[in-house]
Tab-separated table of C-alpha atoms (C1' of nucleotides) in Angstrom:
chain	number	residue	atom	x	y	z
A	379	UNK	CA	-15.641	-2.694	34.926
A	380	UNK	CA	-17.218	-0.009	33.830
A	381	UNK	CA	-14.607	0.681	30.033
A	382	UNK	CA	-13.567	-1.572	27.735
A	383	UNK	CA	-13.938	-2.400	23.736
A	384	UNK	CA	-18.095	-2.189	23.069
A	385	UNK	CA	-18.294	-5.125	19.964
A	386	UNK	CA	-21.840	-6.153	19.919
A	387	UNK	CA	-25.106	-4.839	19.023
A	388	UNK	CA	-24.469	-1.369	16.383
A	389	UNK	CA	-21.363	-1.704	16.067
A	390	UNK	CA	-20.871	-5.405	14.658
A	391	UNK	CA	-24.091	-4.385	12.457
A	392	UNK	CA	-22.531	-1.302	11.337
A	393	UNK	CA	-18.979	-2.780	10.848
A	394	UNK	CA	-20.678	-5.635	9.139
A	395	UNK	CA	-23.139	-3.387	6.921
A	396	UNK	CA	-19.843	-1.406	5.810
A	397	UNK	CA	-17.811	-5.256	5.187
A	398	UNK	CA	-20.540	-5.856	2.887
A	399	UNK	CA	-20.617	-2.709	1.462
A	400	UNK	CA	-16.999	-2.744	0.653
A	401	UNK	CA	-17.272	-5.982	-0.853
A	402	UNK	CA	-20.239	-5.102	-3.376
A	403	UNK	CA	-18.489	-2.029	-3.996
A	404	UNK	CA	-15.632	-3.830	-5.325
A	405	UNK	CA	-17.387	-6.355	-7.706
A	406	UNK	CA	-19.630	-3.228	-9.413
A	407	UNK	CA	-17.055	-0.612	-9.703
A	408	UNK	CA	-13.626	-2.436	-9.535
A	409	UNK	CA	-11.597	-1.873	-6.120
A	410	UNK	CA	-10.387	1.433	-8.083
A	411	UNK	CA	-12.693	4.662	-7.973
A	412	UNK	CA	-13.532	3.747	-4.748
A	413	UNK	CA	-13.945	6.223	-1.909
A	414	UNK	CA	-14.850	6.090	1.681
A	415	UNK	CA	-18.397	8.531	1.667
A	416	UNK	CA	-19.191	5.910	-1.412
A	417	UNK	CA	-18.986	3.296	0.561
A	418	UNK	CA	-20.355	5.080	3.251
A	419	UNK	CA	-24.198	5.478	1.926
A	420	UNK	CA	-24.057	2.421	0.053
A	421	UNK	CA	-23.765	0.957	3.996
A	422	UNK	CA	-25.926	3.649	5.288
A	423	UNK	CA	-23.446	5.159	7.800
A	424	UNK	CA	-21.911	8.646	7.554
A	425	UNK	CA	-18.399	8.573	6.198
A	426	UNK	CA	-17.492	10.210	9.721
A	427	UNK	CA	-18.216	7.023	11.628
A	428	UNK	CA	-15.946	4.932	8.585
A	429	UNK	CA	-12.940	7.410	9.304
A	430	UNK	CA	-13.088	6.835	12.860
A	431	UNK	CA	-13.168	3.755	12.856
A	432	UNK	CA	-10.554	2.631	10.366
A	433	UNK	CA	-9.349	6.540	9.236
A	434	UNK	CA	-8.967	5.954	6.006
A	435	UNK	CA	-9.679	3.950	2.498
A	436	UNK	CA	-6.611	1.491	2.920
A	437	UNK	CA	-7.366	0.249	5.798
A	438	UNK	CA	-10.451	-0.242	5.481
A	439	UNK	CA	-9.719	-2.501	2.310
A	440	UNK	CA	-7.005	-4.127	3.888
A	441	UNK	CA	-9.240	-5.420	6.659
A	442	UNK	CA	-11.424	-6.443	4.529
A	443	UNK	CA	-9.162	-8.488	2.793
A	444	UNK	CA	-7.995	-10.660	5.738
A	445	UNK	CA	-11.180	-11.212	6.215
A	446	UNK	CA	-11.799	-12.716	3.530
A	447	UNK	CA	-8.402	-14.597	3.661
A	448	UNK	CA	-9.899	-17.868	4.346
A	449	UNK	CA	-7.722	-20.757	4.864
A	450	UNK	CA	-7.572	-22.714	2.010
A	451	UNK	CA	-8.695	-26.223	1.892
A	452	UNK	CA	-5.905	-28.561	0.347
A	453	UNK	CA	-6.768	-31.795	-1.650
A	454	UNK	CA	-7.151	-34.615	0.008
A	455	UNK	CA	-3.841	-35.584	1.250
A	456	UNK	CA	-2.443	-39.152	0.067
A	457	UNK	CA	-0.203	-39.967	2.616
A	458	UNK	CA	3.359	-39.195	0.878
A	459	UNK	CA	4.961	-35.592	1.528
A	460	UNK	CA	6.331	-36.154	-2.584
A	461	UNK	CA	3.428	-35.913	-3.971
A	462	UNK	CA	1.111	-33.910	-1.573
A	463	UNK	CA	3.787	-30.871	-0.593
A	464	UNK	CA	4.226	-30.091	-4.679
A	465	UNK	CA	0.145	-30.405	-5.569
A	466	UNK	CA	-0.308	-28.165	-2.197
A	467	UNK	CA	2.103	-26.080	-4.535
A	468	UNK	CA	0.933	-25.894	-7.148
A	469	UNK	CA	-2.350	-25.219	-5.335
A	470	UNK	CA	-1.171	-22.094	-3.420
A	471	UNK	CA	0.935	-20.506	-6.203
A	472	UNK	CA	-2.443	-20.267	-8.878
A	473	UNK	CA	-4.365	-19.206	-5.728
A	474	UNK	CA	-1.661	-16.072	-5.094
A	475	UNK	CA	-1.196	-16.059	-8.864
A	476	UNK	CA	-4.867	-14.979	-9.527
A	477	UNK	CA	-7.043	-12.131	-9.921
A	478	UNK	CA	-8.538	-12.245	-6.447
A	479	UNK	CA	-5.226	-13.313	-4.481
A	480	UNK	CA	-3.083	-10.313	-6.565
A	481	UNK	CA	-5.990	-7.739	-5.023
A	482	UNK	CA	-6.158	-9.867	-2.313
A	483	UNK	CA	-2.684	-8.772	-1.471
A	484	UNK	CA	-3.046	-5.702	-2.989
A	485	UNK	CA	-5.073	-4.448	-0.338
A	486	UNK	CA	-3.332	-5.901	2.456
A	487	UNK	CA	0.027	-4.214	1.295
A	488	UNK	CA	-1.794	-0.939	1.078
A	489	UNK	CA	-2.192	-0.735	4.761
A	490	UNK	CA	0.820	-2.164	5.608
A	491	UNK	CA	2.304	0.909	8.105
A	492	UNK	CA	6.443	-0.877	7.649
A	493	UNK	CA	6.768	-1.952	11.261
A	494	UNK	CA	4.514	-4.677	12.255
A	495	UNK	CA	3.696	-7.686	9.780
A	496	UNK	CA	0.918	-6.842	7.152
A	497	UNK	CA	-1.369	-9.792	7.834
A	498	UNK	CA	-1.496	-12.977	8.995
A	499	UNK	CA	-0.885	-14.185	5.552
A	500	UNK	CA	1.363	-16.734	6.660
A	501	UNK	CA	-0.881	-18.143	9.874
A	502	UNK	CA	-3.311	-19.622	7.551
A	503	UNK	CA	-1.450	-21.727	5.226
A	504	UNK	CA	1.348	-23.303	8.529
A	505	UNK	CA	-1.950	-25.906	9.220
A	506	UNK	CA	-2.319	-27.152	5.824
A	507	UNK	CA	1.921	-27.422	5.897
A	508	UNK	CA	1.160	-29.345	9.141
A	509	UNK	CA	-1.763	-30.920	7.847
A	510	UNK	CA	0.194	-32.857	4.859
A	511	UNK	CA	3.147	-33.577	7.044
A	512	UNK	CA	1.035	-35.342	9.613
A	513	UNK	CA	-0.761	-37.000	6.898
A	514	UNK	CA	3.133	-38.491	6.116
A	515	UNK	CA	3.726	-41.626	7.035
A	516	UNK	CA	7.883	-41.031	6.932
A	517	UNK	CA	8.761	-38.658	10.269
A	518	UNK	CA	9.711	-35.270	9.056
A	519	UNK	CA	12.764	-34.016	9.310
A	520	UNK	CA	12.862	-30.323	8.479
A	521	UNK	CA	10.834	-27.243	10.286
A	522	UNK	CA	7.165	-25.802	8.701
A	523	UNK	CA	9.138	-22.035	8.481
A	524	UNK	CA	11.585	-24.093	6.238
A	525	UNK	CA	8.675	-24.876	4.163
A	526	UNK	CA	7.615	-20.790	3.794
A	527	UNK	CA	10.039	-19.937	3.259
A	528	UNK	CA	11.202	-22.270	0.138
A	529	UNK	CA	7.704	-22.446	-1.899
A	530	UNK	CA	5.152	-20.057	-0.729
A	531	UNK	CA	8.206	-17.081	-0.143
A	532	UNK	CA	9.288	-16.890	-4.129
A	533	UNK	CA	6.234	-17.172	-5.303
A	534	UNK	CA	5.263	-14.079	-3.132
A	535	UNK	CA	8.402	-11.946	-3.816
A	536	UNK	CA	7.765	-13.179	-7.817
A	537	UNK	CA	4.010	-12.042	-7.827
A	538	UNK	CA	5.586	-7.787	-6.325
A	539	UNK	CA	8.988	-7.809	-7.869
A	540	UNK	CA	8.907	-9.544	-11.823
A	541	UNK	CA	6.429	-8.757	-14.211
A	542	UNK	CA	3.675	-10.953	-16.422
A	543	UNK	CA	2.298	-14.522	-14.773
A	544	UNK	CA	4.663	-16.755	-12.594
A	545	UNK	CA	6.443	-19.945	-14.059
A	546	UNK	CA	3.756	-21.973	-13.947
A	547	UNK	CA	5.772	-24.857	-12.624
A	548	UNK	CA	7.820	-22.065	-10.241
A	549	UNK	CA	6.352	-23.513	-6.745
A	550	UNK	CA	5.473	-27.377	-7.755
A	551	UNK	CA	9.174	-26.848	-8.706
A	552	UNK	CA	10.047	-25.598	-5.355
A	553	UNK	CA	8.411	-27.856	-3.197
A	554	UNK	CA	9.790	-31.137	-5.365
A	555	UNK	CA	12.864	-29.504	-4.783
A	556	UNK	CA	12.420	-29.139	-0.829
A	557	UNK	CA	10.983	-32.452	-0.171
A	558	UNK	CA	13.798	-34.152	-2.939
A	559	UNK	CA	16.551	-32.310	0.281
A	560	UNK	CA	14.661	-33.355	2.942
A	561	UNK	CA	14.517	-36.910	2.234
A	562	UNK	CA	18.097	-37.542	1.740
A	563	UNK	CA	19.205	-37.177	5.069
A	564	UNK	CA	19.351	-33.283	4.804
B	783	UNK	CA	9.476	13.772	-35.127
B	784	UNK	CA	6.921	16.869	-33.568
B	785	UNK	CA	5.906	14.629	-30.848
B	786	UNK	CA	6.654	13.668	-28.117
B	787	UNK	CA	7.509	13.246	-24.253
B	788	UNK	CA	10.311	16.258	-23.022
B	789	UNK	CA	12.040	15.248	-20.942
B	790	UNK	CA	14.610	18.240	-20.776
B	791	UNK	CA	14.475	21.814	-19.528
B	792	UNK	CA	11.175	23.068	-16.894
B	793	UNK	CA	10.084	19.604	-16.821
B	794	UNK	CA	13.367	17.878	-15.113
B	795	UNK	CA	13.778	20.630	-13.305
B	796	UNK	CA	9.945	20.748	-11.279
B	797	UNK	CA	10.909	16.614	-11.630
B	798	UNK	CA	13.864	17.676	-9.450
B	799	UNK	CA	12.564	19.712	-7.160
B	800	UNK	CA	8.883	17.877	-6.214
B	801	UNK	CA	11.517	14.676	-5.346
B	802	UNK	CA	13.499	17.363	-3.163
B	803	UNK	CA	10.574	18.399	-1.853
B	804	UNK	CA	9.353	14.934	-0.747
B	805	UNK	CA	12.831	13.773	0.734
B	806	UNK	CA	13.739	16.833	2.539
B	807	UNK	CA	10.286	16.817	4.172
B	808	UNK	CA	10.174	13.646	4.904
B	809	UNK	CA	13.212	13.613	7.023
B	810	UNK	CA	11.475	16.235	8.768
B	811	UNK	CA	8.360	15.694	9.483
B	812	UNK	CA	8.109	11.460	8.866
B	813	UNK	CA	6.303	10.492	5.777
B	814	UNK	CA	2.538	9.645	7.973
B	815	UNK	CA	1.304	13.514	7.329
B	816	UNK	CA	2.799	13.660	4.231
B	817	UNK	CA	0.050	15.953	1.725
B	818	UNK	CA	0.696	16.695	-1.767
B	819	UNK	CA	0.024	20.283	-1.537
B	820	UNK	CA	2.717	20.578	1.041
B	821	UNK	CA	5.210	18.973	-1.397
B	822	UNK	CA	3.783	21.509	-3.855
B	823	UNK	CA	4.319	24.221	-1.445
B	824	UNK	CA	8.005	23.261	-0.918
B	825	UNK	CA	9.246	22.686	-4.614
B	826	UNK	CA	7.535	26.206	-5.695
B	827	UNK	CA	5.436	24.341	-7.831
B	828	UNK	CA	1.360	24.158	-8.526
B	829	UNK	CA	-0.273	20.843	-6.362
B	830	UNK	CA	-2.215	20.536	-9.688
B	831	UNK	CA	1.251	19.987	-10.996
B	832	UNK	CA	1.792	16.668	-8.733
B	833	UNK	CA	-1.596	16.060	-9.752
B	834	UNK	CA	-1.442	15.895	-13.410
B	835	UNK	CA	2.051	14.194	-13.339
B	836	UNK	CA	2.017	11.634	-10.863
B	837	UNK	CA	-1.907	11.139	-9.846
B	838	UNK	CA	-1.315	11.008	-5.821
B	839	UNK	CA	0.811	10.839	-2.983
B	840	UNK	CA	1.337	6.816	-3.488
B	841	UNK	CA	2.475	7.357	-7.198
B	842	UNK	CA	5.245	9.732	-6.065
B	843	UNK	CA	6.457	8.286	-3.172
B	844	UNK	CA	7.057	5.442	-4.885
B	845	UNK	CA	8.361	7.091	-7.617
B	846	UNK	CA	10.715	8.501	-5.538
B	847	UNK	CA	11.808	5.402	-3.637
B	848	UNK	CA	12.863	3.929	-6.419
B	849	UNK	CA	15.048	6.667	-7.314
B	850	UNK	CA	16.865	6.086	-4.056
B	851	UNK	CA	17.274	2.541	-5.352
B	852	UNK	CA	20.692	2.241	-5.070
B	853	UNK	CA	22.666	-0.777	-6.755
B	854	UNK	CA	24.714	-1.593	-3.305
B	855	UNK	CA	27.841	-1.625	-3.155
B	856	UNK	CA	29.161	-5.110	-1.606
B	857	UNK	CA	32.583	-6.031	0.592
B	858	UNK	CA	34.888	-6.772	-2.023
B	859	UNK	CA	34.664	-10.390	-3.426
B	860	UNK	CA	37.031	-12.440	-1.536
B	861	UNK	CA	37.083	-15.340	-4.539
B	862	UNK	CA	35.898	-18.426	-2.755
B	863	UNK	CA	31.890	-18.460	-3.396
B	864	UNK	CA	30.840	-20.343	0.274
B	865	UNK	CA	32.102	-16.644	1.762
B	866	UNK	CA	31.013	-14.204	-0.489
B	867	UNK	CA	27.521	-14.886	-1.157
B	868	UNK	CA	26.566	-15.624	2.888
B	869	UNK	CA	27.733	-11.973	3.226
B	870	UNK	CA	26.423	-10.635	0.826
B	871	UNK	CA	23.183	-12.364	1.999
B	872	UNK	CA	23.917	-10.329	5.428
B	873	UNK	CA	24.145	-7.688	4.059
B	874	UNK	CA	21.358	-7.655	2.073
B	875	UNK	CA	19.263	-8.475	4.520
B	876	UNK	CA	20.743	-5.778	7.260
B	877	UNK	CA	19.970	-3.205	4.874
B	878	UNK	CA	16.427	-4.145	3.827
B	879	UNK	CA	15.480	-4.850	7.715
B	880	UNK	CA	16.642	-1.515	8.045
B	881	UNK	CA	14.453	1.582	8.620
B	882	UNK	CA	15.393	3.523	5.277
B	883	UNK	CA	14.942	-0.562	4.068
B	884	UNK	CA	11.701	-1.255	5.205
B	885	UNK	CA	10.211	2.878	4.001
B	886	UNK	CA	11.316	2.082	1.304
B	887	UNK	CA	9.670	-1.469	0.488
B	888	UNK	CA	6.354	0.471	2.321
B	889	UNK	CA	6.669	3.163	-0.388
B	890	UNK	CA	7.330	1.526	-3.243
B	891	UNK	CA	4.459	-1.358	-2.150
B	892	UNK	CA	1.613	1.556	-1.349
B	893	UNK	CA	1.738	2.076	-5.551
B	894	UNK	CA	1.283	-1.051	-6.449
B	895	UNK	CA	-1.424	-1.720	-8.854
B	896	UNK	CA	-1.547	-5.843	-8.472
B	897	UNK	CA	-0.950	-6.610	-11.685
B	898	UNK	CA	2.689	-4.992	-12.983
B	899	UNK	CA	5.530	-5.733	-10.382
B	900	UNK	CA	5.646	-2.975	-7.892
B	901	UNK	CA	9.225	-2.114	-8.454
B	902	UNK	CA	12.639	-3.430	-9.938
B	903	UNK	CA	14.093	-4.789	-7.065
B	904	UNK	CA	15.786	-7.779	-8.997
B	905	UNK	CA	17.591	-5.469	-10.712
B	906	UNK	CA	19.488	-3.675	-9.088
B	907	UNK	CA	20.771	-7.527	-6.544
B	908	UNK	CA	21.377	-9.130	-9.785
B	909	UNK	CA	24.016	-8.025	-10.956
B	910	UNK	CA	25.575	-8.040	-7.715
B	911	UNK	CA	25.020	-12.000	-7.784
B	912	UNK	CA	26.637	-12.014	-11.275
B	913	UNK	CA	29.912	-10.071	-9.938
B	914	UNK	CA	30.459	-12.212	-6.331
B	915	UNK	CA	29.377	-15.591	-8.878
B	916	UNK	CA	32.371	-14.412	-11.426
B	917	UNK	CA	34.629	-13.773	-8.648
B	918	UNK	CA	34.608	-17.179	-7.650
B	919	UNK	CA	37.260	-19.142	-9.373
B	920	UNK	CA	34.299	-21.977	-9.377
B	921	UNK	CA	32.740	-22.735	-11.800
B	922	UNK	CA	29.058	-21.907	-11.561
B	923	UNK	CA	26.110	-24.129	-12.024
B	924	UNK	CA	22.878	-22.502	-10.447
B	925	UNK	CA	20.687	-20.027	-11.931
B	926	UNK	CA	20.870	-15.981	-10.575
B	927	UNK	CA	17.281	-15.991	-10.053
B	928	UNK	CA	18.102	-19.496	-7.892
B	929	UNK	CA	19.827	-17.768	-5.181
B	930	UNK	CA	17.198	-14.553	-5.091
B	931	UNK	CA	14.528	-17.550	-4.500
B	932	UNK	CA	16.384	-18.335	-2.415
B	933	UNK	CA	18.126	-15.266	-0.238
B	934	UNK	CA	16.202	-12.898	-1.354
B	935	UNK	CA	12.954	-13.914	-1.165
B	936	UNK	CA	12.446	-15.368	2.216
B	937	UNK	CA	14.277	-11.667	3.449
B	938	UNK	CA	11.238	-9.764	1.735
B	939	UNK	CA	8.097	-12.538	2.798
B	940	UNK	CA	9.317	-12.181	6.110
B	941	UNK	CA	9.788	-8.696	6.807
B	942	UNK	CA	5.919	-8.432	5.137
B	943	UNK	CA	4.414	-10.943	6.935
B	944	UNK	CA	6.152	-11.174	9.874
B	945	UNK	CA	6.513	-9.371	13.208
B	946	UNK	CA	9.578	-8.526	15.080
B	947	UNK	CA	12.824	-8.268	13.790
B	948	UNK	CA	14.347	-11.282	11.387
B	949	UNK	CA	16.739	-13.472	12.898
B	950	UNK	CA	19.716	-12.631	11.819
B	951	UNK	CA	21.038	-15.269	9.759
B	952	UNK	CA	18.534	-15.557	7.941
B	953	UNK	CA	19.704	-14.839	5.121
B	954	UNK	CA	23.350	-15.609	5.814
B	955	UNK	CA	21.611	-19.053	6.197
B	956	UNK	CA	19.931	-19.893	3.686
B	957	UNK	CA	23.176	-18.488	1.622
B	958	UNK	CA	25.540	-21.065	3.221
B	959	UNK	CA	22.294	-23.863	2.820
B	960	UNK	CA	22.940	-22.880	-1.097
B	961	UNK	CA	26.089	-22.896	-1.847
B	962	UNK	CA	26.458	-26.076	-0.492
B	963	UNK	CA	23.377	-27.521	-2.136
B	964	UNK	CA	25.134	-26.241	-4.774
B	965	UNK	CA	28.131	-27.482	-4.679
B	966	UNK	CA	27.753	-31.064	-3.962
B	967	UNK	CA	26.997	-31.398	-7.696
B	968	UNK	CA	23.467	-29.826	-7.697
C	1242	DC	C1'	13.302	34.131	-34.675
C	1243	DT	C1'	8.713	31.991	-35.268
C	1244	DG	C1'	5.696	28.565	-34.835
C	1245	DC	C1'	4.023	24.902	-32.203
C	1246	DT	C1'	2.840	22.144	-28.740
C	1247	DA	C1'	3.721	19.935	-23.897
C	1248	DA	C1'	3.664	21.094	-19.571
C	1249	DA	C1'	3.070	24.702	-15.619
C	1250	DG	C1'	0.250	27.662	-13.631
C	1251	DC	C1'	-4.396	29.595	-11.845
C	1252	DA	C1'	-8.188	29.492	-9.742
C	1253	DA	C1'	-13.259	28.180	-9.693
C	1254	DA	C1'	-15.712	24.385	-9.023
C	1255	DT	C1'	-16.147	19.926	-6.501
C	1256	DA	C1'	-15.008	16.534	-2.966
C	1257	DA	C1'	-13.274	13.962	0.449
C	1258	DT	C1'	-12.094	14.379	5.054
C	1259	DT	C1'	-11.602	16.442	10.176
C	1260	DT	C1'	-13.527	17.980	13.846
C	1261	DG	C1'	-17.746	20.129	18.125
C	1262	DC	C1'	-21.321	18.936	19.825
C	1263	DT	C1'	-25.599	15.572	20.394
C	1264	DT	C1'	-28.181	11.423	20.305
C	1265	DT	C1'	-28.144	6.470	19.909
C	1266	DT	C1'	-28.067	2.114	22.619
C	1267	DA	C1'	-24.825	-1.691	24.596
C	1268	DA	C1'	-23.632	-3.032	28.563
C	1269	DT	C1'	-23.855	-2.378	33.491
C	1270	DG	C1'	-25.838	-2.673	38.346
C	1271	DA	C1'	-29.077	-1.911	41.593
D	1352	DT	C1'	-36.819	-4.230	35.267
D	1353	DC	C1'	-35.148	-0.416	34.874
D	1354	DA	C1'	-31.684	4.396	36.048
D	1355	DT	C1'	-27.320	5.020	34.574
D	1356	DT	C1'	-23.325	5.132	32.121
D	1357	DA	C1'	-19.916	5.667	28.573
D	1358	DA	C1'	-18.532	4.114	23.499
D	1359	DA	C1'	-20.023	4.859	18.752
D	1360	DA	C1'	-22.335	6.806	15.718
D	1361	DG	C1'	-25.294	11.011	13.811
D	1362	DC	C1'	-24.921	15.296	12.414
D	1363	DA	C1'	-23.518	19.714	9.780
D	1364	DA	C1'	-20.208	23.135	10.095
D	1365	DA	C1'	-15.290	23.993	9.012
D	1366	DT	C1'	-10.910	22.710	6.608
D	1367	DT	C1'	-8.510	20.571	3.278
D	1368	DA	C1'	-7.492	18.314	-0.604
D	1369	DT	C1'	-8.656	16.769	-5.256
D	1370	DT	C1'	-9.963	17.637	-10.211
D	1371	DT	C1'	-11.171	21.103	-14.382
D	1372	DG	C1'	-11.082	25.007	-17.702
D	1373	DC	C1'	-8.321	28.202	-19.435
D	1374	DT	C1'	-4.539	31.140	-19.734
D	1375	DT	C1'	0.558	31.738	-19.676
D	1376	DT	C1'	5.789	29.514	-20.364
D	1377	DA	C1'	9.568	28.023	-22.525
D	1378	DG	C1'	11.378	23.638	-24.744
D	1379	DC	C1'	11.993	22.396	-29.451
D	1380	DA	C1'	12.028	22.274	-34.880
D	1381	DG	C1'	12.112	24.194	-38.519
DNA sequence: CTGCTAAAGCAAATAATTTGCTTTTAATGA
DNA sequence: TCATTAAAAGCAAATTATTTGCTTTAGCAG
């Protein structure tokens, strides 16, 4: 094969330099004024390189935000769903409703084109839910997607479409109710 | 009083011309290439006017999108919650998952700053839910926000964070389950 | 009708983006 | 190992968008 992507070597170095530059500039001057030429200068790279690889600032910031999308390590499961799921829900809400959580969502949604998914947000969450369910001795009678709909979805939509901080126990309460529903033979 | 906003007269005319120009250009050339100078030319207005009033294209498009945020007139309620709510849910999902619905969300979220709400999406939905509940003979034992969390939230988050069209009966099923939960004395 | 001022127009200055072409440099095969 | 090749980067000129200082227009109150 002659053609194809060329991920190693210089390309990689440039990508890392640019990502690092964005990250550094964000916590020096905030993400508001940030421009492509600024990032390029900081990364020691030509603006046109950035434009050609990422098209614009929104796309670049979305790319960086996705990188920082870490799988949140949950508190150690104790084995009881009615304890572990609400505990995780509370932590998840705090994480998403925090300043960095909201910033991440902002960056990711700026680059959304309206057709494909904005980012694989749920792929980071599903394994955690699964591992909590696995840790539960009780056999599980529901789908992971149902948990997402019941506890993750309200958190995300309220962040986007309501003002002020979320009710502190929103996700926790949702998780408690969800477990209760499915414990009594749903 | 001497100072204060000046909503009438020329300002209003300019605002309307600009909004109309955006709308017209969107369905002529799509929303992808759209620039401020283009809109200004079409509206018969100077670019600087637009920059000063809206700061940038994203903000302008968000403004226009919010205007088109109509209160969806629901099918006539028959009076039974277990029929009306699922029917409305299905319609709502279709509306939001459609091309214009997604476009509206895109425009609205582009202008989101991460702190305040992106738009009053729920204000358009709450009256509809309330009127459906009012039409129901049965006394209602739940909160409007609970309906939003249960049926609207999953639709919106899946549009944003999953690929492909939604499961056709997602919102309907959620509504059915919700009504069932609250009918049996929840 | 007159004065006041928010908002619009205009145009020059600045900054960002695009683009054609050249150079560098991983990756491939001899 | 070394020559070949093309993807990706650099550079700079051309284009386009954005900002800004100042001027003009036109609602609104008296």
